[in-house]
PDB file of N, CA and C in Angstrom:
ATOM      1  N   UNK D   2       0.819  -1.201   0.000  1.00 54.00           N
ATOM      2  CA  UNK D   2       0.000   0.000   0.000  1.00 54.00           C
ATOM      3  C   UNK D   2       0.856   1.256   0.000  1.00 54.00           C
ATOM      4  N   UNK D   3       1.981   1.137   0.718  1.00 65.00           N
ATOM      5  CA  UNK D   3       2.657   2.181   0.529  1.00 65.00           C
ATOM      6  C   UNK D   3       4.094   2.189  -0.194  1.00 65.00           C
ATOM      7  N   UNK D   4       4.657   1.590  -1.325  1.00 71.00           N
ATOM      8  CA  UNK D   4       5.291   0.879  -1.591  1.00 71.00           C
ATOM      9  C   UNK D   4       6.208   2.193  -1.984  1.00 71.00           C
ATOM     10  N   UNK D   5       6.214   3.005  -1.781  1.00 81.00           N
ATOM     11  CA  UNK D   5       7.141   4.568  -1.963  1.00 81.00           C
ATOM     12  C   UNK D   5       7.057   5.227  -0.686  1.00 81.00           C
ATOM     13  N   UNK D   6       6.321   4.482   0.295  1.00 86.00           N
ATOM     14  CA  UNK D   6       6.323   5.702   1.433  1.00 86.00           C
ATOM     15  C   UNK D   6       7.615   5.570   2.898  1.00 86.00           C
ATOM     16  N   UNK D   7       7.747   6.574   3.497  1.00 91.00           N
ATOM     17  CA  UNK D   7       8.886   6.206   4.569  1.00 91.00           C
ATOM     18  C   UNK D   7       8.955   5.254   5.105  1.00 91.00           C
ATOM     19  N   UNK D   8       9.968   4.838   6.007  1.00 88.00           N
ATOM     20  CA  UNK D   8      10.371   3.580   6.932  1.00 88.00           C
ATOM     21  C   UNK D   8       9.096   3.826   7.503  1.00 88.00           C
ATOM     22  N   UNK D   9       8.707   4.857   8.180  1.00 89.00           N
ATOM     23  CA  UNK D   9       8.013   4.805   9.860  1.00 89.00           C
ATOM     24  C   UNK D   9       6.752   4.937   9.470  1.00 89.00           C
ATOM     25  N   UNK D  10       6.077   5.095   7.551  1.00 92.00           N
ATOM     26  CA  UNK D  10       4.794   4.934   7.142  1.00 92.00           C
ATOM     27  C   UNK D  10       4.414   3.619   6.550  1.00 92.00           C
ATOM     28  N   UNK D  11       5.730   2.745   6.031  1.00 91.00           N
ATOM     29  CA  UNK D  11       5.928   1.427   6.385  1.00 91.00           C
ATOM     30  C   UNK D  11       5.581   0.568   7.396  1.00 91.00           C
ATOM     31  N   UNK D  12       6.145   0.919   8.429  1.00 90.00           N
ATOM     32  CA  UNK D  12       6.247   0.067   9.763  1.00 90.00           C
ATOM     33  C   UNK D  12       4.961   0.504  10.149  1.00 90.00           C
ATOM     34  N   UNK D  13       3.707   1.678  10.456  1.00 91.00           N
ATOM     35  CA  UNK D  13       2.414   1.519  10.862  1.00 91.00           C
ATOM     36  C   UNK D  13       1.607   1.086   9.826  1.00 91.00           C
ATOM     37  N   UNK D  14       1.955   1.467   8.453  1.00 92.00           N
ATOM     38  CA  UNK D  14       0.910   0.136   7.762  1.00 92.00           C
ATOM     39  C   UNK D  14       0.991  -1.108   7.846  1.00 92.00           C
ATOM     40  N   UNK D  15       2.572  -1.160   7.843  1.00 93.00           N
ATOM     41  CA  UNK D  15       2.765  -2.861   8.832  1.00 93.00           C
ATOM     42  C   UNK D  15       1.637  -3.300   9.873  1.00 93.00           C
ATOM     43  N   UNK D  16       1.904  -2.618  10.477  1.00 95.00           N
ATOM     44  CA  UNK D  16       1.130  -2.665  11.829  1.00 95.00           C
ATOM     45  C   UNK D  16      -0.425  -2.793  11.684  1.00 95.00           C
ATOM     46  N   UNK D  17      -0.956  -1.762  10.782  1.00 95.00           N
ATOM     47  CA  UNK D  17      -2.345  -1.999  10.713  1.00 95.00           C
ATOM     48  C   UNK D  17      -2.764  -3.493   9.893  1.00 95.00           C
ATOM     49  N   UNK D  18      -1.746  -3.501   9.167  1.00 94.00           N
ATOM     50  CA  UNK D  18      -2.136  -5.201   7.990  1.00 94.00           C
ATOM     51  C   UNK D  18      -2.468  -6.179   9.115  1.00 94.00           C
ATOM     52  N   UNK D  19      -1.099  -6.428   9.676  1.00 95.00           N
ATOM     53  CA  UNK D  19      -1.071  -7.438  10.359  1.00 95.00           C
ATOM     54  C   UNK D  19      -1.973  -7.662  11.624  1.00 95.00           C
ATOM     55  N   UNK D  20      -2.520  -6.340  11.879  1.00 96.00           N
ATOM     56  CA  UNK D  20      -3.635  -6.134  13.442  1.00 96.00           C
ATOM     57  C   UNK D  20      -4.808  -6.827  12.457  1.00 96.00           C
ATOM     58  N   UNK D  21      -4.932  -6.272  11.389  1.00 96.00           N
ATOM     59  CA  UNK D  21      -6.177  -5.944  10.435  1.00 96.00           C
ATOM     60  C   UNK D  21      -6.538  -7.487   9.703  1.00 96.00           C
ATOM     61  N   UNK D  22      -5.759  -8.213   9.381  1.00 95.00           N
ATOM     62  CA  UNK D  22      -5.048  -9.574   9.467  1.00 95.00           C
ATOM     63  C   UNK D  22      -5.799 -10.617  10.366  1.00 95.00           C
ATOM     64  N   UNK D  23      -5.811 -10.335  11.669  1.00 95.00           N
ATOM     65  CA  UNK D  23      -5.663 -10.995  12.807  1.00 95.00           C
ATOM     66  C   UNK D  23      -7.501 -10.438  13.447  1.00 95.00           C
ATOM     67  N   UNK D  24      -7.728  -9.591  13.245  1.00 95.00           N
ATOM     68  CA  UNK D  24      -8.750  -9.386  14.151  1.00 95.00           C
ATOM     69  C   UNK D  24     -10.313  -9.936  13.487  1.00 95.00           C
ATOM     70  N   UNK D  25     -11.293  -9.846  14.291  1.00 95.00           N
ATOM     71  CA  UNK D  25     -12.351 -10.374  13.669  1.00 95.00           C
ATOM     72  C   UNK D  25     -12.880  -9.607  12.644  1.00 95.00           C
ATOM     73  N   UNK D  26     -14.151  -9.583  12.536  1.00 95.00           N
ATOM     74  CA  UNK D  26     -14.915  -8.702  11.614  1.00 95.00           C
ATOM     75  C   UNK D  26     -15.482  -7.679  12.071  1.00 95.00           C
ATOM     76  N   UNK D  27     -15.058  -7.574  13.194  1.00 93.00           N
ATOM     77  CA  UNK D  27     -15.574  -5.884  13.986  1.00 93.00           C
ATOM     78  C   UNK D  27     -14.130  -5.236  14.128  1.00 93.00           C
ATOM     79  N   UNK D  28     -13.284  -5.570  13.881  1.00 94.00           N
ATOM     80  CA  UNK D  28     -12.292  -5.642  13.332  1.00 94.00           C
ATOM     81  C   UNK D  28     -11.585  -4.645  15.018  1.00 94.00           C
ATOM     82  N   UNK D  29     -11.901  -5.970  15.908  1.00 94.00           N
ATOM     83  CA  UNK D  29     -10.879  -6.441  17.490  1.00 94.00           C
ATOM     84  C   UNK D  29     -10.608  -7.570  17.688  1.00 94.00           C
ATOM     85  N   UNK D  30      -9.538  -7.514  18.186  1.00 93.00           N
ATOM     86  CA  UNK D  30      -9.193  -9.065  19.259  1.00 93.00           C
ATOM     87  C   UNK D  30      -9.558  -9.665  20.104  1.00 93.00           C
ATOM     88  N   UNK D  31      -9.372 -10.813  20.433  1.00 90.00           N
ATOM     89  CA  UNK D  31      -9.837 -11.184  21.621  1.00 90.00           C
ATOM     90  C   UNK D  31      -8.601 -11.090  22.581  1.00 90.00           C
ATOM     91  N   UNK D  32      -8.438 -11.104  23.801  1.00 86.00           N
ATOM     92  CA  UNK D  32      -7.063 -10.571  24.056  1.00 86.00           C
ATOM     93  C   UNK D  32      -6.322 -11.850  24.121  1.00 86.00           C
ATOM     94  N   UNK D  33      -7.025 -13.501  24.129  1.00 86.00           N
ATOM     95  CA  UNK D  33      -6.036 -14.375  23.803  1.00 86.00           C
ATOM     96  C   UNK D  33      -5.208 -14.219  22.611  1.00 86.00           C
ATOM     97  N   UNK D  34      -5.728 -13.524  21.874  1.00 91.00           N
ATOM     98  CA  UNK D  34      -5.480 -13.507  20.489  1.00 91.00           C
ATOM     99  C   UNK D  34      -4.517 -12.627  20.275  1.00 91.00           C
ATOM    100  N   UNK D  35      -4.290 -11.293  21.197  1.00 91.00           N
ATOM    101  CA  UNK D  35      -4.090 -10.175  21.047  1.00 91.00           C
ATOM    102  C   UNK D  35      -2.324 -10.762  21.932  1.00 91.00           C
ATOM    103  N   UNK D  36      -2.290 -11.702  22.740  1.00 88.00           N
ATOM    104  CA  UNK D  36      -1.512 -12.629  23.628  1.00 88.00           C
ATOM    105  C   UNK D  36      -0.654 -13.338  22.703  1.00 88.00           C
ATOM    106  N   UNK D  37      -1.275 -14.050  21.749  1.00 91.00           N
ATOM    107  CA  UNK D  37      -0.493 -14.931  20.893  1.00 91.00           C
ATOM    108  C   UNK D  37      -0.054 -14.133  19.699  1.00 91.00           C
ATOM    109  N   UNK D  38      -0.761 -13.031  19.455  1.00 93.00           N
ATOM    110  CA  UNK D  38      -0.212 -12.137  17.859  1.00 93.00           C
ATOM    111  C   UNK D  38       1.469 -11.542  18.568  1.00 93.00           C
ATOM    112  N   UNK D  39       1.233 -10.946  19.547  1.00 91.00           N
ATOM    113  CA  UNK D  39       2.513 -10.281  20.608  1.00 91.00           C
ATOM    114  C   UNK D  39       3.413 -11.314  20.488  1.00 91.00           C
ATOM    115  N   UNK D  40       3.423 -13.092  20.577  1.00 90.00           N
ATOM    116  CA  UNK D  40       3.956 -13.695  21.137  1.00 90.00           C
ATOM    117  C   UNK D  40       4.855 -13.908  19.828  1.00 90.00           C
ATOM    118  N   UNK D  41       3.882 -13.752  18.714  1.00 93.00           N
ATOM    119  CA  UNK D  41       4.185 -14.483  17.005  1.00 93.00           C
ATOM    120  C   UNK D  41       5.181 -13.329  16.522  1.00 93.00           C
ATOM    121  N   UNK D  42       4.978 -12.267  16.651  1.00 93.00           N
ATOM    122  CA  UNK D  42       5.070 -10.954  16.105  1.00 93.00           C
ATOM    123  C   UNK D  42       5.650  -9.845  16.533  1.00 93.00           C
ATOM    124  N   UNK D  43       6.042 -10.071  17.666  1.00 91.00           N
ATOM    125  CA  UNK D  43       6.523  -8.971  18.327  1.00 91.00           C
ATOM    126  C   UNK D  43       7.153  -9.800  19.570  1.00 91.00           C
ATOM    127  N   UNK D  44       8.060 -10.693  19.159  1.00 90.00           N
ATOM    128  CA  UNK D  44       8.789 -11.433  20.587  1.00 90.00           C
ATOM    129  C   UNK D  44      10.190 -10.782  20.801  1.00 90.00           C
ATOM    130  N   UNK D  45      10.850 -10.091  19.825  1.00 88.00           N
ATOM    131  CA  UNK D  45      11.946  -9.294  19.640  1.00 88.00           C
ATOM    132  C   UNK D  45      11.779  -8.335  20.566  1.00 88.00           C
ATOM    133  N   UNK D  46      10.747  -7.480  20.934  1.00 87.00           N
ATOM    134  CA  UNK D  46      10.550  -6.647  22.134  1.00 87.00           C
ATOM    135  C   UNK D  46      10.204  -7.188  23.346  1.00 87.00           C
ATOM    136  N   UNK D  47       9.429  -8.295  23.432  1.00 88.00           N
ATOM    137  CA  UNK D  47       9.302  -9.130  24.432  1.00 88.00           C
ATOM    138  C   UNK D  47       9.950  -9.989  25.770  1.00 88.00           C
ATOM    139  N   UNK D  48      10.799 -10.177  24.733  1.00 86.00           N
ATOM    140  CA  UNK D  48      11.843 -11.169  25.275  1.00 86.00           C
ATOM    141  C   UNK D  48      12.729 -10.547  26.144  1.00 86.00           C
ATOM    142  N   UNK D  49      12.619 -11.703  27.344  1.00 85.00           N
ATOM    143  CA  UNK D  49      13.517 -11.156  28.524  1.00 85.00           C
ATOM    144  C   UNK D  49      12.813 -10.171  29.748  1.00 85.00           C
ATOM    145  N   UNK D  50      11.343  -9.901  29.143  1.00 85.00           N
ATOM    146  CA  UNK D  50      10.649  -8.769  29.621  1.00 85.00           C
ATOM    147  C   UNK D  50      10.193  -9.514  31.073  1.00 85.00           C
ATOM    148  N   UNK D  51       9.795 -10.553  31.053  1.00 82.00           N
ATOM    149  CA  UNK D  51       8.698 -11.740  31.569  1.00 82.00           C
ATOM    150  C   UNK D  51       9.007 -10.954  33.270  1.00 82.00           C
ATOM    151  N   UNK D  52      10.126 -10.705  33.733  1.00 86.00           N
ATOM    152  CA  UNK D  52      10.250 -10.879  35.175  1.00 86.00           C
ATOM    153  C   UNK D  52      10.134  -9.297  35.685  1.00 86.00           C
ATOM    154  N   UNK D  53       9.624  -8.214  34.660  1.00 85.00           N
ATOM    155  CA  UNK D  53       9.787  -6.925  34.589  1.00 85.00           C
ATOM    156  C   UNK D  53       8.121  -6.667  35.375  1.00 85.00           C
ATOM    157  N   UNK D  54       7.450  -5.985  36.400  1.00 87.00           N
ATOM    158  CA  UNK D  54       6.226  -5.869  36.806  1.00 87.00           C
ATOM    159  C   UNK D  54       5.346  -4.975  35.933  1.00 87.00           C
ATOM    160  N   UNK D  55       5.695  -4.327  35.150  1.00 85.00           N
ATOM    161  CA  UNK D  55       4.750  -3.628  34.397  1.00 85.00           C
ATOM    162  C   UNK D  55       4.508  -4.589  32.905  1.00 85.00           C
ATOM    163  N   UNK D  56       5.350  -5.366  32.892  1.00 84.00           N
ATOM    164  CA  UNK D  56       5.256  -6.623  31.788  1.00 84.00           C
ATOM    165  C   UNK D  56       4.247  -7.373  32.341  1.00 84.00           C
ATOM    166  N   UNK D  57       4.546  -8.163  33.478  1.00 85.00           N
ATOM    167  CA  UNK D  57       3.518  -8.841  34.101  1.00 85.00           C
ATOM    168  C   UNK D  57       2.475  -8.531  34.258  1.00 85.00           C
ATOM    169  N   UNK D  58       2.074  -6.708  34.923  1.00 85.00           N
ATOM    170  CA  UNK D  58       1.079  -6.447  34.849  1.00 85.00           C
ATOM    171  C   UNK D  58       0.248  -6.251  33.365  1.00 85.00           C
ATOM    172  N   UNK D  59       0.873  -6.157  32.350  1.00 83.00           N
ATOM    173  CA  UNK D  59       0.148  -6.130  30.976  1.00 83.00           C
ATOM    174  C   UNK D  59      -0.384  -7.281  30.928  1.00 83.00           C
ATOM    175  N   UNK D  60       0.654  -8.050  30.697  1.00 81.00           N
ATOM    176  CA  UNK D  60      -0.028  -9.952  30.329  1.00 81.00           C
ATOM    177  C   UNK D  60      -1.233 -10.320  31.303  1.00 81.00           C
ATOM    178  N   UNK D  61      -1.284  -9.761  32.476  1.00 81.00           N
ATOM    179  CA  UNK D  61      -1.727 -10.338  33.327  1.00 81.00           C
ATOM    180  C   UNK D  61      -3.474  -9.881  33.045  1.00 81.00           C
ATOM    181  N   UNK D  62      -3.184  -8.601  32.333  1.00 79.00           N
ATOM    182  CA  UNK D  62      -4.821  -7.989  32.396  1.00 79.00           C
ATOM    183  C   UNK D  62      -5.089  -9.122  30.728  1.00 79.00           C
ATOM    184  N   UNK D  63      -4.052  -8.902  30.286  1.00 79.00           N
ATOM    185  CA  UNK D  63      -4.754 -10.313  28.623  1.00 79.00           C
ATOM    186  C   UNK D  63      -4.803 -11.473  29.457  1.00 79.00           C
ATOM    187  N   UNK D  64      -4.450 -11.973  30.506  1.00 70.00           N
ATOM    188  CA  UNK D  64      -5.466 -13.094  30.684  1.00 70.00           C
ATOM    189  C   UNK D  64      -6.717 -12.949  31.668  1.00 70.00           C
ATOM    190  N   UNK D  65      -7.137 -12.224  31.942  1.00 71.00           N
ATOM    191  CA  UNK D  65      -8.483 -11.430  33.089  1.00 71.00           C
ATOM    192  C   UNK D  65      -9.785 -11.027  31.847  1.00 71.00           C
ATOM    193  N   UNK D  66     -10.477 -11.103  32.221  1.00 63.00           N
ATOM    194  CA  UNK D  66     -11.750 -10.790  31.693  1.00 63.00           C
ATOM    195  C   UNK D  66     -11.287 -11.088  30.052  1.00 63.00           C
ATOM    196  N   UNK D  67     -11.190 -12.309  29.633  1.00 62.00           N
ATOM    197  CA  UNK D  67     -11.102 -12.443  28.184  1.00 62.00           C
ATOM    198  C   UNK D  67     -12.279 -12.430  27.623  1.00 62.00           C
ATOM    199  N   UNK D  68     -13.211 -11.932  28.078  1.00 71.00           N
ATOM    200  CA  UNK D  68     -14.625 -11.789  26.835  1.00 71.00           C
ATOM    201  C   UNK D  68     -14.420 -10.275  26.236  1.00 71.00           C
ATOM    202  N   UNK D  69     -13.724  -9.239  26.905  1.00 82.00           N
ATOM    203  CA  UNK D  69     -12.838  -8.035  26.950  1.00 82.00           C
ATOM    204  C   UNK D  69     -12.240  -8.411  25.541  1.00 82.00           C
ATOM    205  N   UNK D  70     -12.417  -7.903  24.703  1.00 89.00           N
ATOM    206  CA  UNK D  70     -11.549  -7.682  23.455  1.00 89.00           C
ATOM    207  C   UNK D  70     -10.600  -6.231  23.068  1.00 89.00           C
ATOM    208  N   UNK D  71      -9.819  -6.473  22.107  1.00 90.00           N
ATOM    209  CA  UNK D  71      -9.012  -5.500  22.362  1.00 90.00           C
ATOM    210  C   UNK D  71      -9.059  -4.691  20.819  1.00 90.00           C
ATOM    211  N   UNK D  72      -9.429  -3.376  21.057  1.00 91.00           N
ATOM    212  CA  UNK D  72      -9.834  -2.295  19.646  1.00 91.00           C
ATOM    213  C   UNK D  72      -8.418  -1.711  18.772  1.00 91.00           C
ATOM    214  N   UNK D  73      -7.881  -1.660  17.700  1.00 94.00           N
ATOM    215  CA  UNK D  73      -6.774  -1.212  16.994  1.00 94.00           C
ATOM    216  C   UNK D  73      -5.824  -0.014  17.736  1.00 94.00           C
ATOM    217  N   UNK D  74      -6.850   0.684  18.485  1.00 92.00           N
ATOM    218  CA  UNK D  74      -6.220   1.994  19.790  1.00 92.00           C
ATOM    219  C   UNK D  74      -5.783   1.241  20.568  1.00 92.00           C
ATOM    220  N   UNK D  75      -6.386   0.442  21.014  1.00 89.00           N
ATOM    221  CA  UNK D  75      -5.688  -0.464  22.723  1.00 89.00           C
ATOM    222  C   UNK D  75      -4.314  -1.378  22.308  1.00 89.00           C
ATOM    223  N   UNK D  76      -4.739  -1.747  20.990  1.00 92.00           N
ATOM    224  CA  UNK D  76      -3.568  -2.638  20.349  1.00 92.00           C
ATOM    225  C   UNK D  76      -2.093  -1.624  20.392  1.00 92.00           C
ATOM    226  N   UNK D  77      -2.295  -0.446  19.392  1.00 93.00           N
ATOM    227  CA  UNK D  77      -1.296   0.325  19.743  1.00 93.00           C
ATOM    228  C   UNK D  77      -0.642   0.978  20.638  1.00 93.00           C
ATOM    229  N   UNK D  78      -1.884   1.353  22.068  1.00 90.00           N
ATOM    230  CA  UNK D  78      -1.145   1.550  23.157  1.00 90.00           C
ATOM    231  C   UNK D  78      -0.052   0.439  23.889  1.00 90.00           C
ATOM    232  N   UNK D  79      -0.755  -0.739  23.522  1.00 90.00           N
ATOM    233  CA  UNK D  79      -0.185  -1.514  23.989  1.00 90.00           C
ATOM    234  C   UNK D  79       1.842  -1.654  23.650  1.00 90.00           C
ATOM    235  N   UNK D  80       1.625  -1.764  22.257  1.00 92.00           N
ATOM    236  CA  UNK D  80       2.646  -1.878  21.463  1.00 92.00           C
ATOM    237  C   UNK D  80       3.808  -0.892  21.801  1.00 92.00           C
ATOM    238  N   UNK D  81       3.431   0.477  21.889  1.00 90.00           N
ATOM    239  CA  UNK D  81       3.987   1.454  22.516  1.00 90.00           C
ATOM    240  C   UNK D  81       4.768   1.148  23.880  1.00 90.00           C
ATOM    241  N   UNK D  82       3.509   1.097  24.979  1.00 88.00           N
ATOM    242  CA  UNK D  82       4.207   0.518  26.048  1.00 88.00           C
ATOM    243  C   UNK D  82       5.145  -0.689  26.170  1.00 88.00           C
ATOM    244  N   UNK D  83       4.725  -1.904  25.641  1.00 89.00           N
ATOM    245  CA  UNK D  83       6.059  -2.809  25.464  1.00 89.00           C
ATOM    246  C   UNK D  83       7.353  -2.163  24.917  1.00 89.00           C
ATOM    247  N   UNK D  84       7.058  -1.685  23.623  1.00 87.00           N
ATOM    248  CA  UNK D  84       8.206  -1.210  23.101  1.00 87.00           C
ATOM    249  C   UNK D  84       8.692  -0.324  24.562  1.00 87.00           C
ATOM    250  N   UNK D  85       8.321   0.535  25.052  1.00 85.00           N
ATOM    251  CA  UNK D  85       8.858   1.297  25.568  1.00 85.00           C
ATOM    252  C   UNK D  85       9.907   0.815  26.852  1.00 85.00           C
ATOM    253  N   UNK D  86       9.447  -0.330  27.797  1.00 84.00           N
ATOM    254  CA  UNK D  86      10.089  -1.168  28.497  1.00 84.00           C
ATOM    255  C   UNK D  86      10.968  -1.828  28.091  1.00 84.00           C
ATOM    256  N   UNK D  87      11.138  -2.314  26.475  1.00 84.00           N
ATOM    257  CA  UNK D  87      11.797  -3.049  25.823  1.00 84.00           C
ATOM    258  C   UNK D  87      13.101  -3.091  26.021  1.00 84.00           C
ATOM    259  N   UNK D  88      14.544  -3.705  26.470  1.00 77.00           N
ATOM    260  CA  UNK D  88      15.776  -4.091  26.423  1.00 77.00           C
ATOM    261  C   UNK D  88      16.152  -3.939  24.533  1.00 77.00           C
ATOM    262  N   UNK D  89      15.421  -4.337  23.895  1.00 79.00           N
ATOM    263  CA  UNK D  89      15.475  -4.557  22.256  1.00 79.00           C
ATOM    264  C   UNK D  89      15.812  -2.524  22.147  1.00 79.00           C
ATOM    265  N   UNK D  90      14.604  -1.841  23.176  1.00 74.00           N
ATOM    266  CA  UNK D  90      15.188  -0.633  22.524  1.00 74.00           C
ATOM    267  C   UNK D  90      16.045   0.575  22.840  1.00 74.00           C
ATOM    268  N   UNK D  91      17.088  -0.266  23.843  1.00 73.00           N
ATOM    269  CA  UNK D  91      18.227   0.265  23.942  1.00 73.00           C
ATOM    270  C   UNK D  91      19.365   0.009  22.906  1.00 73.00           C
ATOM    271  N   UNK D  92      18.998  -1.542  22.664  1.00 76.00           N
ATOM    272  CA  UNK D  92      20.108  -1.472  21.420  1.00 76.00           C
ATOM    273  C   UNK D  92      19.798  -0.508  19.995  1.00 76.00           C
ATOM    274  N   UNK D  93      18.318  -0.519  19.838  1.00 77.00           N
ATOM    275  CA  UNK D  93      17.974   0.135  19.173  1.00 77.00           C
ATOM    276  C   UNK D  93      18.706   1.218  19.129  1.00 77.00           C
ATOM    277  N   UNK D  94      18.334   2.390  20.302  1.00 74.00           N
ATOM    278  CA  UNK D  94      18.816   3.386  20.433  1.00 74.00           C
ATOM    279  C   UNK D  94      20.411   3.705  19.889  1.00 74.00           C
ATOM    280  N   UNK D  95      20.787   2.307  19.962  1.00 78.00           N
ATOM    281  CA  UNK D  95      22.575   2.375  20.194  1.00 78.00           C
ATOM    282  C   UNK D  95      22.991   3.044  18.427  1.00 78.00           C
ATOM    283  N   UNK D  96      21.936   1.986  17.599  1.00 78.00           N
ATOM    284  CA  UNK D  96      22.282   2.158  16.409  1.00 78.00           C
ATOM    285  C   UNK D  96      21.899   3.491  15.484  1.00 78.00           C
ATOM    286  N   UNK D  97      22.522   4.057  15.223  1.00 66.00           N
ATOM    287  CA  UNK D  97      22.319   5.779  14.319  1.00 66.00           C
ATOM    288  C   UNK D  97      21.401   5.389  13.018  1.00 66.00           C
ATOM    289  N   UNK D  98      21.225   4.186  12.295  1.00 64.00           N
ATOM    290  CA  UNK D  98      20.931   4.476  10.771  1.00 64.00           C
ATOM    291  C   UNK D  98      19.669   2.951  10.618  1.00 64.00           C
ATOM    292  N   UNK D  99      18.911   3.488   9.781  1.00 55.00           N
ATOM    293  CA  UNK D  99      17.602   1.996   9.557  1.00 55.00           C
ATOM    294  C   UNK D  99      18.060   2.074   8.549  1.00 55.00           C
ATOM    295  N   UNK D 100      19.265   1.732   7.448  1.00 55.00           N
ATOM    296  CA  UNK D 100      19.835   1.483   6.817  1.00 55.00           C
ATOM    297  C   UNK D 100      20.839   0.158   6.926  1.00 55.00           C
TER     298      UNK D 100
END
């Protein structure tokens, strides 16, 4: 869809395919779902997180009230916040160029 557009208009149409991909026809998750897409898809930020309490406390609300589905906004907050705890994005940080 965006096959001329920037890295970072890349990486959120990424993001919407693959949410967009995955969700039902009301087009949310269920948060098992929303549990295993994170797990498939985003374990590069994940990883290592498990023993971190604001990690725990995320996972912990995707397994609580799973009739609770999760809307393309909640998906991205989410994403945000992992990333943001992430170990992955210090190295990130380390590197100058997405080249």
């Amino acid at each position: 869809a965006l096959g001329k557009g920037s890295d970072l208009e890349k990486a959120f149409a990424t993001v919407a395919l693959v949410y967009n991909n995955s969700s039902d026809p009301e087009g949310k998750l269920s948060k098992a779902e929303t549990k295993s897409l994170l797990q498939t898809q985003f374990g590069g930020f994940i990883q290592g997180q498990e023993k971190k309490p604001k990690y725990q406390e995320i996972i912990s609300a995707l397994d609580e009230e799973l009739e609770n589905k999760i809307d393309f906004e909640d998906f991205m907050i989410l994403l945000v916040s992992l990333t943001l705890m992430s170990d992955l994005l210090q190295e990130i940080k380390n590197v100058k160029t997405t080249k």
